[in-house]
Coordinates of C-alpha atoms and ligand atoms in Angstrom, one line a residue:
X253 CA -14.7 19.8 58.3
X254 CA -16.3 16.4 58.0
X255 CA -19.0 15.6 55.5
X256 CA -22.6 16.1 56.6
X257 CA -25.7 13.9 56.1
X258 CA -29.3 14.9 57.1
X259 CA -32.0 12.6 58.3
X260 CA -35.6 13.1 59.4
X261 CA -37.6 10.6 61.4
X262 CA -41.1 11.0 62.7
X263 CA -43.1 8.7 65.0
X264 CA -46.1 8.7 62.7
X265 CA -44.2 8.0 59.4
X266 CA -44.3 4.2 59.7
X267 CA -43.2 1.6 57.2
X268 CA -44.7 -1.2 59.2
X269 CA -44.7 -3.1 62.5
X270 CA -41.7 -5.3 62.2
X271 CA -42.4 -9.0 62.4
X272 CA -40.1 -10.4 65.0
X273 CA -39.4 -13.4 62.8
X274 CA -37.3 -11.1 60.6
X275 CA -34.6 -12.0 63.2
X276 CA -34.8 -15.7 62.4
X277 CA -31.9 -18.0 61.6
X278 CA -31.2 -21.4 60.1
X279 CA -29.7 -24.7 61.1
X280 CA -29.0 -27.3 58.5
X281 CA -27.7 -30.8 58.9
X282 CA -24.4 -29.6 57.3
X283 CA -20.9 -29.6 58.5
X284 CA -20.6 -29.0 62.3
X285 CA -23.8 -27.1 62.7
X286 CA -25.7 -29.9 64.5
X287 CA -23.0 -32.4 65.5
X288 CA -20.2 -30.5 67.4
X289 CA -22.4 -27.4 67.1
X290 CA -25.6 -27.5 69.0
X291 CA -25.1 -31.1 70.1
X292 CA -21.9 -32.6 71.6
X293 CA -22.4 -35.2 74.2
X294 CA -19.5 -35.5 76.5
X295 CA -18.4 -31.9 76.2
X296 CA -18.1 -30.2 79.6
X297 CA -20.6 -27.5 78.5
X298 CA -23.3 -30.0 77.4
X299 CA -26.4 -30.8 79.3
X300 CA -27.8 -34.3 80.0
X301 CA -29.3 -34.5 76.5
X302 CA -26.0 -33.6 74.8
X303 CA -26.9 -30.0 73.9
X304 CA -24.2 -27.3 74.4
X305 CA -25.4 -24.9 77.1
X306 CA -22.8 -22.3 76.1
X307 CA -24.2 -22.4 72.5
X308 CA -27.8 -22.0 73.7
X309 CA -26.7 -19.0 75.9
X310 CA -25.2 -17.3 72.8
X311 CA -28.3 -18.1 70.7
X312 CA -30.4 -16.4 73.4
X313 CA -28.1 -13.4 73.3
X314 CA -29.1 -13.1 69.6
X315 CA -32.8 -13.5 70.6
X316 CA -33.7 -15.7 67.6
X317 CA -37.5 -16.2 67.4
X318 CA -37.5 -18.8 64.6
X319 CA -35.1 -21.3 63.2
X320 CA -35.4 -23.0 59.8
X321 CA -34.6 -26.7 59.8
X322 CA -33.3 -29.2 58.6
X323 CA -32.1 -27.7 55.3
X324 CA -31.2 -26.2 52.9
X325 CA -29.9 -28.5 50.2
X326 CA -29.9 -31.3 52.8
X327 CA -33.7 -31.4 52.9
X328 CA -34.1 -32.4 49.2
X329 CA -33.0 -36.0 49.8
X330 CA -34.0 -36.3 53.5
X331 CA -36.2 -39.1 54.7
X332 CA -37.8 -37.7 57.9
X333 CA -38.7 -41.2 59.1
X334 CA -35.0 -41.9 59.5
X335 CA -34.8 -39.1 62.1
X336 CA -37.5 -40.2 64.5
X337 CA -38.0 -43.1 67.1
X338 CA -35.4 -44.8 69.2
X339 CA -32.0 -43.2 68.4
X340 CA -30.1 -46.5 68.4
X341 CA -32.4 -47.8 65.7
X342 CA -32.0 -44.9 63.4
X343 CA -30.1 -45.5 60.2
X344 CA -26.8 -43.9 59.1
X345 CA -27.4 -42.5 55.6
X346 CA -25.1 -41.0 53.0
X347 CA -26.2 -37.4 52.5
X348 CA -26.1 -36.3 48.9
X349 CA -26.1 -32.5 49.0
X350 CA -22.9 -32.2 51.1
X351 CA -21.5 -35.7 50.5
X352 CA -21.4 -36.4 54.3
X353 CA -22.6 -39.3 56.5
X354 CA -25.8 -38.5 58.5
X355 CA -26.1 -40.5 61.7
X356 CA -29.6 -39.2 62.6
X357 CA -28.6 -39.0 66.2
X358 CA -30.3 -35.6 66.3
X359 CA -33.7 -35.7 64.6
X360 CA -37.0 -34.0 64.6
X361 CA -37.7 -34.6 68.3
X362 CA -34.3 -33.6 69.6
X363 CA -34.2 -30.5 67.4
X364 CA -37.6 -29.4 68.6
X365 CA -36.4 -29.8 72.2
X366 CA -33.3 -27.8 71.4
X367 CA -35.4 -25.0 69.8
X368 CA -37.6 -24.9 72.9
X369 CA -34.5 -24.5 75.1
X370 CA -33.3 -21.7 72.8
X371 CA -36.8 -20.0 72.9
X372 CA -37.2 -20.4 69.2
X373 CA -40.0 -21.7 67.0
X374 CA -39.2 -24.3 64.3
X375 CA -39.7 -23.4 60.7
X376 CA -39.9 -26.9 59.0
X377 CA -38.6 -27.4 55.5
X378 CA -40.1 -30.3 53.4
X379 CA -38.4 -32.5 50.9
X380 CA -40.1 -31.7 47.6
X381 CA -37.0 -32.8 45.7
X382 CA -36.9 -36.6 45.9
X383 CA -40.2 -37.0 47.7
X384 CA -43.7 -35.6 47.3
X385 CA -47.3 -35.0 48.6
X386 CA -47.8 -38.2 50.5
X387 CA -44.6 -37.9 52.5
X388 CA -45.3 -34.3 53.2
X389 CA -48.7 -35.2 54.5
X390 CA -47.3 -38.0 56.6
X391 CA -44.8 -35.7 58.2
X392 CA -47.4 -33.1 59.0
X393 CA -49.7 -35.7 60.5
X394 CA -46.7 -37.0 62.6
X395 CA -45.9 -33.4 63.8
X396 CA -49.3 -31.7 64.2
X397 CA -52.1 -34.2 64.4
X398 CA -53.3 -34.7 68.0
X399 CA -53.6 -38.6 67.8
X400 CA -55.7 -41.5 66.7
X401 CA -54.1 -42.0 63.3
X402 CA -51.1 -43.9 62.0
X403 CA -48.5 -41.1 62.1
X404 CA -49.8 -39.2 65.1
X405 CA -49.9 -42.4 67.1
X406 CA -46.3 -43.2 65.9
X407 CA -45.2 -39.8 67.4
X408 CA -47.0 -40.7 70.6
X409 CA -45.3 -44.1 70.7
X410 CA -42.0 -42.2 70.4
X411 CA -42.8 -40.5 73.7
X412 CA -44.2 -37.2 72.4
X413 CA -47.8 -37.0 73.4
X414 CA -48.5 -33.4 72.5
X415 CA -48.3 -32.4 68.8
X416 CA -45.4 -30.1 68.0
X417 CA -47.7 -27.7 66.3
X418 CA -45.1 -26.4 63.8
X419 CA -46.7 -23.5 62.0
X420 CA -44.5 -22.4 59.2
X421 CA -43.5 -24.9 56.5
X422 CA -41.1 -24.4 53.6
X423 CA -42.4 -26.2 50.5
X424 CA -38.9 -27.5 49.4
X425 CA -35.7 -25.6 49.1
X426 CA -34.1 -23.8 46.0
X427 CA -36.0 -26.0 43.6
X428 CA -34.8 -24.0 40.6
X429 CA -31.1 -25.0 41.3
X430 CA -29.5 -27.7 39.2
X431 CA -27.5 -28.7 42.3
X432 CA -30.7 -29.5 44.2
X433 CA -31.7 -33.2 44.4
X434 CA -34.8 -33.5 42.3
X435 CA -34.7 -29.9 41.0
X436 CA -37.6 -28.9 38.8
X437 CA -38.9 -26.5 36.2
X438 CA -41.1 -23.7 37.5
X439 CA -44.2 -25.4 36.2
X440 CA -43.3 -28.8 37.7
X441 CA -42.5 -27.2 41.1
X442 CA -45.4 -24.8 41.1
X443 CA -47.9 -27.6 40.5
X444 CA -46.3 -29.9 43.1
X445 CA -46.1 -27.1 45.7
X446 CA -49.7 -26.1 45.1
X447 CA -51.0 -29.7 45.5
X448 CA -48.8 -30.4 48.5
X449 CA -50.1 -27.2 50.2
X450 CA -53.7 -28.0 49.3
X451 CA -53.5 -31.5 50.9
X452 CA -51.5 -30.3 54.0
X453 CA -54.1 -27.6 54.7
X454 CA -56.8 -30.3 54.9
X455 CA -54.8 -31.9 57.7
X456 CA -54.0 -28.7 59.5
X457 CA -55.7 -25.5 58.2
X458 CA -53.6 -23.3 60.6
X459 CA -50.2 -23.9 58.9
X460 CA -48.5 -21.3 56.8
X461 CA -46.5 -22.0 53.6
X462 CA -43.3 -20.6 52.1
X463 CA -43.0 -21.4 48.4
X464 CA -39.5 -21.3 46.8
X465 CA -38.5 -18.3 44.8
X466 CA -35.3 -18.3 42.9
X467 CA -32.1 -19.5 44.6
X468 CA -30.6 -16.1 43.9
X469 CA -31.2 -13.1 41.6
X470 CA -28.5 -14.3 39.1
X471 CA -30.3 -17.5 38.2
X472 CA -31.2 -17.5 34.5
X473 CA -34.8 -18.2 35.3
X474 CA -35.1 -15.4 37.9
X475 CA -38.4 -13.4 37.6
X476 CA -40.1 -15.9 35.2
X477 CA -39.6 -18.5 38.0
X478 CA -41.4 -16.3 40.5
X479 CA -44.2 -15.4 38.1
X480 CA -44.8 -19.1 37.1
X481 CA -44.5 -20.5 40.6
X482 CA -46.8 -17.9 42.1
X483 CA -49.3 -18.3 39.2
X484 CA -49.7 -22.0 40.4
X485 CA -49.5 -21.4 44.2
X486 CA -50.9 -17.9 44.9
X487 CA -54.0 -19.2 46.6
X488 CA -52.1 -21.4 49.0
X489 CA -48.8 -19.6 49.6
X490 CA -48.3 -17.1 52.4
X491 CA -44.7 -16.2 51.6
X492 CA -42.3 -16.4 48.7
X493 CA -38.7 -17.1 49.5
X494 CA -35.6 -15.1 48.6
X495 CA -32.0 -16.2 49.1
X496 CA -28.8 -14.2 48.7
X497 CA -25.1 -14.5 49.7
X498 CA -22.4 -11.9 49.0
X499 CA -18.6 -12.1 49.0
X500 CA -15.7 -9.7 48.5
X501 CA -14.1 -11.9 45.8
X502 CA -12.5 -9.0 43.9
X503 CA -11.1 -7.6 47.1
X504 CA -12.7 -4.2 46.5
X505 CA -14.4 -3.3 49.8
X506 CA -16.1 -0.2 48.4
X507 CA -18.0 -2.4 46.0
X508 CA -18.5 -5.1 48.6
X509 CA -20.3 -2.7 50.9
X510 CA -22.5 -1.5 48.0
X511 CA -23.9 -4.9 47.6
X512 CA -26.7 -4.2 50.0
X513 CA -28.1 -2.0 47.1
X514 CA -28.4 -5.3 45.1
X515 CA -30.4 -6.8 48.0
X516 CA -32.7 -3.8 48.1
X517 CA -33.3 -4.0 44.4
X518 CA -33.8 -7.8 44.7
X519 CA -36.6 -7.3 47.3
X520 CA -38.1 -4.5 45.2
X521 CA -38.2 -6.6 42.1
X522 CA -39.7 -9.7 43.8
X523 CA -42.3 -7.5 45.5
X524 CA -43.3 -6.2 42.1
X525 CA -43.7 -9.7 40.7
X526 CA -45.9 -10.6 43.6
X527 CA -48.1 -7.6 43.0
X528 CA -48.2 -8.4 39.3
X529 CA -49.5 -11.9 40.0
X530 CA -51.9 -10.5 42.5
X531 CA -53.3 -8.2 39.8
X532 CA -53.4 -11.0 37.2
X533 CA -55.4 -13.1 39.6
X534 CA -57.6 -10.3 40.7
X535 CA -56.7 -11.4 44.2
X536 CA -57.3 -9.4 47.4
X537 CA -54.4 -11.1 49.1
X538 CA -50.8 -9.7 49.5
X539 CA -48.0 -12.1 49.1
X540 CA -45.4 -11.6 51.8
X541 CA -41.7 -12.5 51.6
X542 CA -39.5 -14.9 53.5
X543 CA -35.9 -13.9 53.1
X544 CA -34.9 -17.3 54.5
X545 CA -31.2 -17.4 53.6
X546 CA -29.0 -14.3 53.7
X547 CA -25.4 -13.7 54.7
X548 CA -21.9 -13.3 53.5
X549 CA -20.5 -16.5 52.2
X550 CA -17.3 -17.0 50.2
X551 CA -14.2 -17.4 52.5
X552 CA -14.6 -21.2 52.7
X553 CA -15.7 -22.0 49.1
X554 CA -12.4 -23.4 47.7
X555 CA -11.6 -25.5 50.8
X556 CA -15.2 -27.0 50.8
X557 CA -15.1 -27.9 47.1
X558 CA -11.9 -29.8 47.8
X559 CA -13.2 -31.5 51.0
X560 CA -16.4 -32.6 49.4
X561 CA -14.6 -34.0 46.3
X562 CA -11.7 -35.6 48.0
X563 CA -12.9 -36.6 51.5
X564 CA -16.6 -37.5 51.2
X565 CA -18.9 -39.4 53.6
X566 CA -17.5 -38.1 56.8
X567 CA -19.7 -37.4 59.9
X568 CA -19.8 -33.6 60.6
X569 CA -16.8 -32.5 58.5
X570 CA -15.9 -28.9 58.9
X571 CA -17.7 -27.3 56.0
X572 CA -18.7 -23.7 55.2
X573 CA -16.7 -22.4 58.2
X574 CA -16.3 -18.9 57.0
X575 CA -14.3 -16.8 59.5
X576 CA -15.8 -13.4 59.2
X577 CA -13.9 -10.1 59.0
X578 CA -14.9 -6.7 60.3
X579 CA -16.0 -5.6 56.7
X580 CA -18.3 -8.7 56.6
X581 CA -19.9 -7.4 59.8
X582 CA -20.5 -4.0 58.1
X583 CA -22.2 -5.7 55.2
X584 CA -24.4 -7.7 57.5
X585 CA -25.4 -4.5 59.2
X586 CA -26.2 -2.9 55.9
X587 CA -28.3 -6.0 54.9
X588 CA -30.2 -5.7 58.2
X589 CA -31.0 -2.1 57.4
X590 CA -32.4 -3.2 54.0
X591 CA -34.5 -5.9 55.6
X592 CA -36.0 -3.4 58.0
X593 CA -36.7 -0.9 55.3
X594 CA -38.8 -3.6 53.6
X595 CA -40.5 -4.8 56.8
X596 CA -43.9 -4.1 55.1
X597 CA -43.3 -7.1 52.9
X598 CA -40.5 -9.1 54.5
X599 CA -42.1 -10.9 57.4
X600 CA -39.6 -13.7 57.9
X601 CA -35.9 -13.7 57.4
X602 CA -33.2 -16.2 58.4
X603 CA -29.6 -15.3 58.8
X604 CA -27.9 -18.4 57.2
X605 CA -26.8 -20.0 59.3
X606 CA -26.5 -20.0 63.1
X607 CA -23.7 -22.3 64.4
X608 CA -20.4 -23.2 62.7
X609 CA -21.7 -23.1 59.2
X610 CA -21.5 -19.5 57.7
X611 CA -22.5 -18.6 61.2
X612 CA -22.3 -15.8 63.9
X613 CA -21.6 -18.5 66.6
X614 CA -18.7 -20.9 66.4
X615 CA -17.6 -23.8 68.6
X616 CA -13.9 -24.5 69.0
X617 CA -13.0 -27.6 66.9
X618 CA -10.6 -28.8 69.5
X619 CA -13.2 -29.2 72.3
X620 CA -13.0 -25.7 73.6
X621 CA -15.8 -23.2 74.1
X622 CA -18.1 -21.2 71.9
X623 CA -17.3 -17.8 70.5
X624 CA -18.8 -14.8 68.7
X625 CA -17.9 -14.0 65.1
X626 CA -17.8 -10.3 64.0
X627 CA -21.2 -10.6 62.3
X628 CA -22.7 -11.6 65.7
X629 CA -22.9 -8.0 66.8
X630 CA -24.9 -6.2 64.2
X631 CA -27.4 -9.0 64.2
X632 CA -27.6 -9.0 68.1
X633 CA -28.1 -5.2 68.1
X634 CA -30.8 -5.3 65.5
X635 CA -32.6 -8.2 67.1
X636 CA -32.4 -6.6 70.5
X637 CA -33.2 -3.0 69.7
X638 CA -34.9 -3.3 66.3
X639 CA -38.4 -4.4 67.5
X640 CA -41.4 -2.2 67.0
X641 CA -42.3 0.0 64.0
X642 CA -39.8 0.7 61.3
X643 CA -39.9 4.4 60.4
X644 CA -39.4 5.9 57.0
X645 CA -35.9 7.4 57.0
X646 CA -35.8 10.5 54.9
X647 CA -32.1 10.8 54.3
X648 CA -29.8 13.1 52.4
X649 CA -26.4 11.5 52.4
X650 CA -23.2 12.5 50.6
X651 CA -22.0 9.9 48.0
X652 CA -18.8 8.2 47.1
X653 CA -17.8 6.4 44.0
X654 CA -17.7 2.6 43.5
X655 CA -16.5 0.6 40.6
X656 CA -19.5 -1.6 40.0
X657 CA -22.3 0.3 41.6
X658 CA -21.7 3.9 40.6
X659 CA -22.0 6.6 43.2
X660 CA -23.5 5.2 46.4
X661 CA -24.6 6.8 49.7
X662 CA -22.1 7.1 52.6
X663 CA -24.7 6.7 55.2
X664 CA -27.3 3.9 55.2
X665 CA -29.8 4.1 58.1
X666 CA -33.1 3.1 59.5
X667 CA -34.9 4.0 62.7
X668 CA -37.1 1.7 64.8
X669 CA -39.7 3.0 67.3
X670 CA -40.7 0.8 70.2
X671 CA -43.8 2.5 71.4
X672 CA -44.3 0.2 74.3
X673 CA -40.8 0.7 75.7
X674 CA -40.8 4.3 74.6
X675 CA -37.5 3.9 72.8
X676 CA -36.2 4.9 69.4
X677 CA -33.1 3.3 67.9
X678 CA -31.3 4.5 64.9
X679 CA -29.1 2.0 63.1
X680 CA -26.5 3.6 60.7
X681 CA -23.6 2.4 58.7
X682 CA -21.0 4.7 57.2
X683 CA -19.8 2.7 54.3
X684 CA -17.3 5.4 53.2
X685 CA -13.9 3.9 54.0
X686 CA -12.1 7.2 54.0
X687 CA -14.2 9.9 55.5
X688 CA -16.2 10.4 58.7
X689 CA -19.7 11.9 58.3
X690 CA -21.7 14.1 60.7
X691 CA -25.3 12.8 60.7
X692 CA -27.8 15.4 61.8
X693 CA -31.2 13.9 62.6
X694 CA -34.4 15.7 63.1
X695 CA -36.1 13.9 66.0
X696 CA -38.5 16.6 67.0
X697 CA -41.5 14.3 67.0
X698 CA -39.9 12.4 70.0
X699 CA -40.4 15.2 72.5
X700 CA -39.1 14.4 75.9
X701 CA -36.7 11.7 74.7
X702 CA -33.1 11.8 75.6
X703 CA -30.0 10.1 74.4
X704 CA -29.4 6.7 76.0
X705 CA -26.3 5.5 74.3
X706 CA -24.3 5.4 71.1
X707 CA -22.8 2.0 70.4
X708 CA -20.3 1.4 67.6
X709 CA -18.6 -1.5 65.9
X710 CA -15.4 -0.4 64.3
X711 CA -11.9 -1.5 63.6
X712 CA -8.9 0.1 61.9
X713 CA -8.4 -3.2 60.1
X714 CA -11.2 -4.1 57.7
X715 CA -9.9 -7.7 57.7
X716 CA -9.8 -8.1 61.5
X717 CA -11.4 -11.4 62.7
X718 CA -12.4 -12.9 66.0
X719 CA -11.5 -16.4 67.2
X720 CA -11.8 -18.6 70.2
X721 CA -10.8 -16.6 73.3
X722 CA -10.0 -13.6 71.1
X723 CA -12.5 -10.9 70.3
X724 CA -10.8 -8.2 68.2
X725 CA -14.1 -7.0 66.9
X726 CA -16.5 -6.1 69.6
X727 CA -18.9 -3.2 70.2
X728 CA -18.2 -0.3 72.5
X729 CA -20.1 2.7 73.8
X730 CA -18.8 6.0 72.6
X731 CA -19.5 9.7 73.3
X732 CA -20.3 10.8 69.7
X733 CA -23.9 11.9 69.8
X734 CA -25.6 15.0 71.2
X735 CA -29.3 15.6 71.4
X736 CA -30.4 19.2 71.7
X737 CA -33.7 20.9 70.9
X738 CA -35.0 18.0 68.8
X739 CA -31.7 17.7 66.8
X740 CA -29.5 14.7 67.2
X741 CA -26.0 15.2 66.0
X742 CA -23.9 12.1 65.6
X743 CA -20.3 11.6 64.4
X744 CA -20.4 8.5 62.3
X745 CA -16.9 7.4 61.8
X746 CA -15.7 6.0 58.5
X747 CA -16.4 2.2 58.1
X748 CA -18.5 1.8 61.2
X749 CA -21.8 0.3 62.4
X750 CA -23.7 2.5 64.8
X751 CA -26.6 2.0 67.2
X752 CA -27.9 5.2 68.6
X753 CA -30.6 4.7 71.3
X754 CA -33.0 7.3 72.5
X755 CA -35.5 6.8 75.3
X756 CA -38.0 8.6 77.5
Ligands
AHR1057 O1 -26.9 -22.2 53.5 C1 -26.1 -23.0 52.7 C2 -26.8 -23.5 51.5 O2 -27.0 -22.4 50.6 C3 -28.2 -24.1 51.7 O3 -28.1 -25.4 52.0 C4 -28.8 -23.9 50.3 O4 -30.2 -23.7 50.4 C5 -28.1 -22.6 49.8 O5 -27.7 -22.8 48.5

């Protein structure tokens, strides 16, 4: 007899309306993300502007509403002026974060055109590493001011009459990290971010700001950084950023799949710090979270260290090209469940990144087509079916033992109710590697609903990967759920990602 888990969902027990931007992603001028990724003039699949149509088609499959740009670490020594105006007059610059050569062939204008073609908004990141308030204001004036001033007229002279109207701005990137060009103490950064935001809001009061939280939860300054930075910026900031990447470095998959518990704890802690600062300031305002870098990242680390050290200053070298395994896709599914569970506070999230660089979408390095990595699928399912209200999942799951995380639940799950479409979707991962679990869900509050489909992503080989022209890990529809008298009974196989869809 298989193990049993119980779950109860109710249409009126809502965590929050999910902000669609939780399905955002990220493109940095790094490796082959831009050049040979979204842009490859001369490729048979490229349009007249050099953008890969096959890549845009895959981005649209993922339905990504917002893309963070142009970095990442890249942004902290980026001069935006190099990336605008006639392309043949743009300088080639050495790029310090990734020790590459940036040709500036794709700049602000080209990227905004690409984002439009991909149906995504641009989330602009500012250089607060090597630059400051004046440059940030100039960039905002260039992008959002209608005209009649130095930088807005410069934009118009570059052929873009209408302002870009970028709404969401990241005030720097990972400014606590010693690897960041111009990294700062929390006080230095907090003051600079506050004054930059204050000045930028005078130019365009409609913009929203993301202030940098810690680069990750293991940073020695984690928690005091958040407290100090928010103490300076609470009045101006709309979101505080969180970043996290996981890897199965020890080779213990049980522990690897428990790492989503760390992410849950991370969000919980940062939310508490935000609320503490809110109380300290006697503020009425809630600080929301922008989880603007999250993913699995470790496969390529060694190779990249070597390439950056021994073969620097190349144009678009292959960097951070993690090839994802099936178990990575399971963790990505688990991380999506955590983000949805915190959708009352996490309003923006960016899967880092989108193309070729720790990405769900790859392009063949030898001029072939684009292909889907294993992690493409849980993200696609969540983005496609996870829109609406997140419902509190009351779950009673059996446990299994892990080495570093103690006993953890077999089943992790969340349900999303799309009232408009009259659909409910249950996302569930069984992270028990040895045993199947029968999940019995009370869905009585969805009277008149029936089972539409049960989709799974599974593979006997946890290390299975996809490649160009070869999709070993792809979803399939299965016959493993039955809905009867308000009870949904689903067989959730060991090590599987499940999407169970009900509709009226
Ligand atoms: O996404 C890759 C890098 O990870 C980003 O440039 C940086 O912000 C983070 O450390």
